C-alpha cells in the first residue's frame, strides 16, 4: 500500500496581482509519501517522508546575516509494527531518520532581551533523529 501527495504554491493577492516578493515561509513546493508493507502476518513496516522546497526567509543585518532562502530538504520516518492481537500493536519507529536539522532558529541567543534577539528563523526541523516505542490499542467501532 502506498500514497503520494504534492503541493505547489502560487501565491497571488486579492484581485489577482502577484506580490512583489514571495511570502515568508511559503515553500515553493511540498511533497509527502508513505509506503506500507506487511511482510508477515501481523508484522508491518511503514516508511514515510516529506520534501520541502525553498522558501523566502527573514533577512538579518550584519553579524546575524543568514541565507534568505533555504535549500530543499527531506525528512524520512520508519516504523515497524507487530499486531499480537486484534486491535493491539507494539510499535518501534525512527522519526527524522537522516537526522536533518536546520540549525539554530535563534538570532542573537546570547542576548535574549536585546534588540536583535529573534525566534522567527524556523523553516525546518530543529529536533534531530528520534526513536519511539509504543503500544497502540484500537477499540472496535
PDB file of C-alpha atoms in Angstrom:
ATOM      1  CA  UNK A   1       0.000   0.000   0.000  1.00  0.00           C
ATOM      2  CA  UNK A   2       1.348   3.465  -0.794  1.00  0.00           C
ATOM      3  CA  UNK A   3       0.269   7.104  -1.002  1.00  0.00           C
ATOM      4  CA  UNK A   4       1.852  10.115  -2.648  1.00  0.00           C
ATOM      5  CA  UNK A   5       0.954  13.783  -2.467  1.00  0.00           C
ATOM      6  CA  UNK A   6       2.324  17.043  -3.794  1.00  0.00           C
ATOM      7  CA  UNK A   7       1.510  20.694  -3.148  1.00  0.00           C
ATOM      8  CA  UNK A   8       2.738  23.510  -5.383  1.00  0.00           C
ATOM      9  CA  UNK A   9       2.038  27.008  -4.129  1.00  0.00           C
ATOM     10  CA  UNK A  10       1.439  30.015  -6.343  1.00  0.00           C
ATOM     11  CA  UNK A  11       0.649  32.986  -4.107  1.00  0.00           C
ATOM     12  CA  UNK A  12      -1.473  35.805  -5.507  1.00  0.00           C
ATOM     13  CA  UNK A  13      -3.055  38.795  -3.807  1.00  0.00           C
ATOM     14  CA  UNK A  14      -6.762  39.576  -3.744  1.00  0.00           C
ATOM     15  CA  UNK A  15      -7.578  40.904  -7.187  1.00  0.00           C
ATOM     16  CA  UNK A  16      -5.133  38.529  -8.870  1.00  0.00           C
ATOM     17  CA  UNK A  17      -1.942  40.573  -8.547  1.00  0.00           C
ATOM     18  CA  UNK A  18       1.302  38.836  -7.676  1.00  0.00           C
ATOM     19  CA  UNK A  19       3.169  40.101  -4.597  1.00  0.00           C
ATOM     20  CA  UNK A  20       6.432  41.943  -5.244  1.00  0.00           C
ATOM     21  CA  UNK A  21       8.274  39.286  -3.213  1.00  0.00           C
ATOM     22  CA  UNK A  22       7.496  35.719  -2.177  1.00  0.00           C
ATOM     23  CA  UNK A  23       5.636  35.306   1.106  1.00  0.00           C
ATOM     24  CA  UNK A  24       7.831  34.393   4.074  1.00  0.00           C
ATOM     25  CA  UNK A  25       7.963  30.657   4.907  1.00  0.00           C
ATOM     26  CA  UNK A  26       5.777  29.641   1.930  1.00  0.00           C
ATOM     27  CA  UNK A  27       7.679  26.780   0.306  1.00  0.00           C
ATOM     28  CA  UNK A  28       7.643  26.656  -3.489  1.00  0.00           C
ATOM     29  CA  UNK A  29       6.544  23.026  -3.243  1.00  0.00           C
ATOM     30  CA  UNK A  30       5.960  20.271  -0.708  1.00  0.00           C
ATOM     31  CA  UNK A  31       5.545  16.580  -1.309  1.00  0.00           C
ATOM     32  CA  UNK A  32       4.644  13.736   1.042  1.00  0.00           C
ATOM     33  CA  UNK A  33       4.690   9.962   0.636  1.00  0.00           C
ATOM     34  CA  UNK A  34       4.094   6.796   2.590  1.00  0.00           C
ATOM     35  CA  UNK A  35       4.623   3.128   1.879  1.00  0.00           C
ATOM     36  CA  UNK A  36       3.324   0.261   3.965  1.00  0.00           C
ATOM     37  CA  UNK A  37       4.322  -3.395   3.608  1.00  0.00           C
ATOM     38  CA  UNK A  38       3.079  -6.410   5.548  1.00  0.00           C
ATOM     39  CA  UNK A  39       5.986  -8.851   5.377  1.00  0.00           C
ATOM     40  CA  UNK A  40       4.486 -11.489   7.731  1.00  0.00           C
ATOM     41  CA  UNK A  41       1.022 -11.836   9.188  1.00  0.00           C
ATOM     42  CA  UNK A  42       0.818  -9.235  11.970  1.00  0.00           C
ATOM     43  CA  UNK A  43       4.134  -7.550  11.048  1.00  0.00           C
ATOM     44  CA  UNK A  44       4.102  -4.270   9.110  1.00  0.00           C
ATOM     45  CA  UNK A  45       6.822  -1.859   8.025  1.00  0.00           C
ATOM     46  CA  UNK A  46       5.835   1.734   7.262  1.00  0.00           C
ATOM     47  CA  UNK A  47       8.049   4.293   5.549  1.00  0.00           C
ATOM     48  CA  UNK A  48       7.025   7.900   5.068  1.00  0.00           C
ATOM     49  CA  UNK A  49       8.588  11.191   4.270  1.00  0.00           C
ATOM     50  CA  UNK A  50       8.217  14.720   3.075  1.00  0.00           C
ATOM     51  CA  UNK A  51      10.199  17.010   0.822  1.00  0.00           C
ATOM     52  CA  UNK A  52      10.040  20.773   1.257  1.00  0.00           C
ATOM     53  CA  UNK A  53      11.269  23.174  -1.380  1.00  0.00           C
ATOM     54  CA  UNK A  54      12.981  26.524  -0.983  1.00  0.00           C
ATOM     55  CA  UNK A  55      11.164  29.382   0.715  1.00  0.00           C
ATOM     56  CA  UNK A  56      11.771  33.040   1.489  1.00  0.00           C
ATOM     57  CA  UNK A  57      13.293  33.568   4.933  1.00  0.00           C
ATOM     58  CA  UNK A  58      13.750  36.726   7.028  1.00  0.00           C
ATOM     59  CA  UNK A  59      16.814  38.861   6.430  1.00  0.00           C
ATOM     60  CA  UNK A  60      19.051  39.871   9.325  1.00  0.00           C
ATOM     61  CA  UNK A  61      21.743  42.556   9.262  1.00  0.00           C
ATOM     62  CA  UNK A  62      25.495  42.342   9.823  1.00  0.00           C
ATOM     63  CA  UNK A  63      26.799  39.730  12.197  1.00  0.00           C
ATOM     64  CA  UNK A  64      23.436  37.933  12.282  1.00  0.00           C
ATOM     65  CA  UNK A  65      23.140  37.532   8.492  1.00  0.00           C
ATOM     66  CA  UNK A  66      21.768  34.185   7.327  1.00  0.00           C
ATOM     67  CA  UNK A  67      20.586  32.859   3.977  1.00  0.00           C
ATOM     68  CA  UNK A  68      17.330  34.436   2.791  1.00  0.00           C
ATOM     69  CA  UNK A  69      16.265  31.175   1.077  1.00  0.00           C
ATOM     70  CA  UNK A  70      16.741  27.637   2.313  1.00  0.00           C
ATOM     71  CA  UNK A  71      17.904  24.637   0.328  1.00  0.00           C
ATOM     72  CA  UNK A  72      15.259  21.975  -0.325  1.00  0.00           C
ATOM     73  CA  UNK A  73      15.253  19.264   2.329  1.00  0.00           C
ATOM     74  CA  UNK A  74      13.560  15.953   3.049  1.00  0.00           C
ATOM     75  CA  UNK A  75      12.637  14.089   6.203  1.00  0.00           C
ATOM     76  CA  UNK A  76      12.167  10.323   6.432  1.00  0.00           C
ATOM     77  CA  UNK A  77      10.339   8.203   9.025  1.00  0.00           C
ATOM     78  CA  UNK A  78      10.327   4.434   9.528  1.00  0.00           C
ATOM     79  CA  UNK A  79       8.107   2.318  11.788  1.00  0.00           C
ATOM     80  CA  UNK A  80       7.825  -1.399  12.485  1.00  0.00           C
ATOM     81  CA  UNK A  81       4.533  -2.675  13.962  1.00  0.00           C
ATOM     82  CA  UNK A  82       3.588  -6.033  15.419  1.00  0.00           C
ATOM     83  CA  UNK A  83      -0.089  -6.833  15.971  1.00  0.00           C
ATOM     84  CA  UNK A  84      -0.144  -9.526  18.639  1.00  0.00           C
ATOM     85  CA  UNK A  85      -3.939  -9.480  18.985  1.00  0.00           C
ATOM     86  CA  UNK A  86      -6.821  -7.750  17.177  1.00  0.00           C
ATOM     87  CA  UNK A  87      -6.657  -4.008  17.897  1.00  0.00           C
ATOM     88  CA  UNK A  88      -3.357  -4.295  19.807  1.00  0.00           C
ATOM     89  CA  UNK A  89       0.023  -3.356  18.358  1.00  0.00           C
ATOM     90  CA  UNK A  90       3.551  -2.811  19.533  1.00  0.00           C
ATOM     91  CA  UNK A  91       5.411  -0.170  17.504  1.00  0.00           C
ATOM     92  CA  UNK A  92       9.055   0.794  17.147  1.00  0.00           C
ATOM     93  CA  UNK A  93       9.904   3.778  14.993  1.00  0.00           C
ATOM     94  CA  UNK A  94      12.516   6.286  13.977  1.00  0.00           C
ATOM     95  CA  UNK A  95      11.485   9.814  13.059  1.00  0.00           C
ATOM     96  CA  UNK A  96      13.787  12.059  11.009  1.00  0.00           C
ATOM     97  CA  UNK A  97      15.870   9.026  10.058  1.00  0.00           C
ATOM     98  CA  UNK A  98      18.593  11.088   8.321  1.00  0.00           C
ATOM     99  CA  UNK A  99      18.908  13.424  11.352  1.00  0.00           C
ATOM    100  CA  UNK A 100      18.322  16.577   9.263  1.00  0.00           C
ATOM    101  CA  UNK A 101      18.069  19.802  11.250  1.00  0.00           C
ATOM    102  CA  UNK A 102      18.085  23.384  10.079  1.00  0.00           C
ATOM    103  CA  UNK A 103      20.431  24.633  12.790  1.00  0.00           C
ATOM    104  CA  UNK A 104      19.562  27.129  15.484  1.00  0.00           C
ATOM    105  CA  UNK A 105      16.460  29.223  14.785  1.00  0.00           C
ATOM    106  CA  UNK A 106      17.584  31.827  17.330  1.00  0.00           C
ATOM    107  CA  UNK A 107      19.054  35.159  16.298  1.00  0.00           C
ATOM    108  CA  UNK A 108      21.455  36.641  18.894  1.00  0.00           C
ATOM    109  CA  UNK A 109      20.750  33.960  21.546  1.00  0.00           C
ATOM    110  CA  UNK A 110      23.449  35.383  23.843  1.00  0.00           C
ATOM    111  CA  UNK A 111      21.264  38.454  24.486  1.00  0.00           C
ATOM    112  CA  UNK A 112      17.653  37.250  24.821  1.00  0.00           C
ATOM    113  CA  UNK A 113      16.472  40.712  25.888  1.00  0.00           C
ATOM    114  CA  UNK A 114      18.470  42.593  23.233  1.00  0.00           C
ATOM    115  CA  UNK A 115      17.030  44.383  20.215  1.00  0.00           C
ATOM    116  CA  UNK A 116      18.396  41.797  17.742  1.00  0.00           C
ATOM    117  CA  UNK A 117      17.009  38.694  19.514  1.00  0.00           C
ATOM    118  CA  UNK A 118      14.529  36.870  17.299  1.00  0.00           C
ATOM    119  CA  UNK A 119      12.993  33.396  17.216  1.00  0.00           C
ATOM    120  CA  UNK A 120      11.330  33.569  13.802  1.00  0.00           C
ATOM    121  CA  UNK A 121      14.010  31.839  11.687  1.00  0.00           C
ATOM    122  CA  UNK A 122      12.295  28.427  11.797  1.00  0.00           C
ATOM    123  CA  UNK A 123      11.852  26.769   8.419  1.00  0.00           C
ATOM    124  CA  UNK A 124      12.612  23.099   9.104  1.00  0.00           C
ATOM    125  CA  UNK A 125      13.119  20.524  11.840  1.00  0.00           C
ATOM    126  CA  UNK A 126      15.027  21.705  14.894  1.00  0.00           C
ATOM    127  CA  UNK A 127      14.945  18.266  16.534  1.00  0.00           C
ATOM    128  CA  UNK A 128      17.129  15.532  15.087  1.00  0.00           C
ATOM    129  CA  UNK A 129      16.553  11.793  14.923  1.00  0.00           C
ATOM    130  CA  UNK A 130      14.080  10.431  17.472  1.00  0.00           C
ATOM    131  CA  UNK A 131      13.298   6.830  18.353  1.00  0.00           C
ATOM    132  CA  UNK A 132       9.958   5.813  19.844  1.00  0.00           C
ATOM    133  CA  UNK A 133       8.497   2.642  21.268  1.00  0.00           C
ATOM    134  CA  UNK A 134       4.793   2.431  21.822  1.00  0.00           C
ATOM    135  CA  UNK A 135       1.669   0.382  22.275  1.00  0.00           C
ATOM    136  CA  UNK A 136      -1.408   1.097  20.166  1.00  0.00           C
ATOM    137  CA  UNK A 137      -4.832  -0.055  21.271  1.00  0.00           C
ATOM    138  CA  UNK A 138      -7.794   0.313  18.916  1.00  0.00           C
ATOM    139  CA  UNK A 139     -11.352  -0.317  20.085  1.00  0.00           C
ATOM    140  CA  UNK A 140     -13.889  -1.786  17.700  1.00  0.00           C
ATOM    141  CA  UNK A 141     -16.450   0.517  16.114  1.00  0.00           C
TER     142      UNK A 141
END
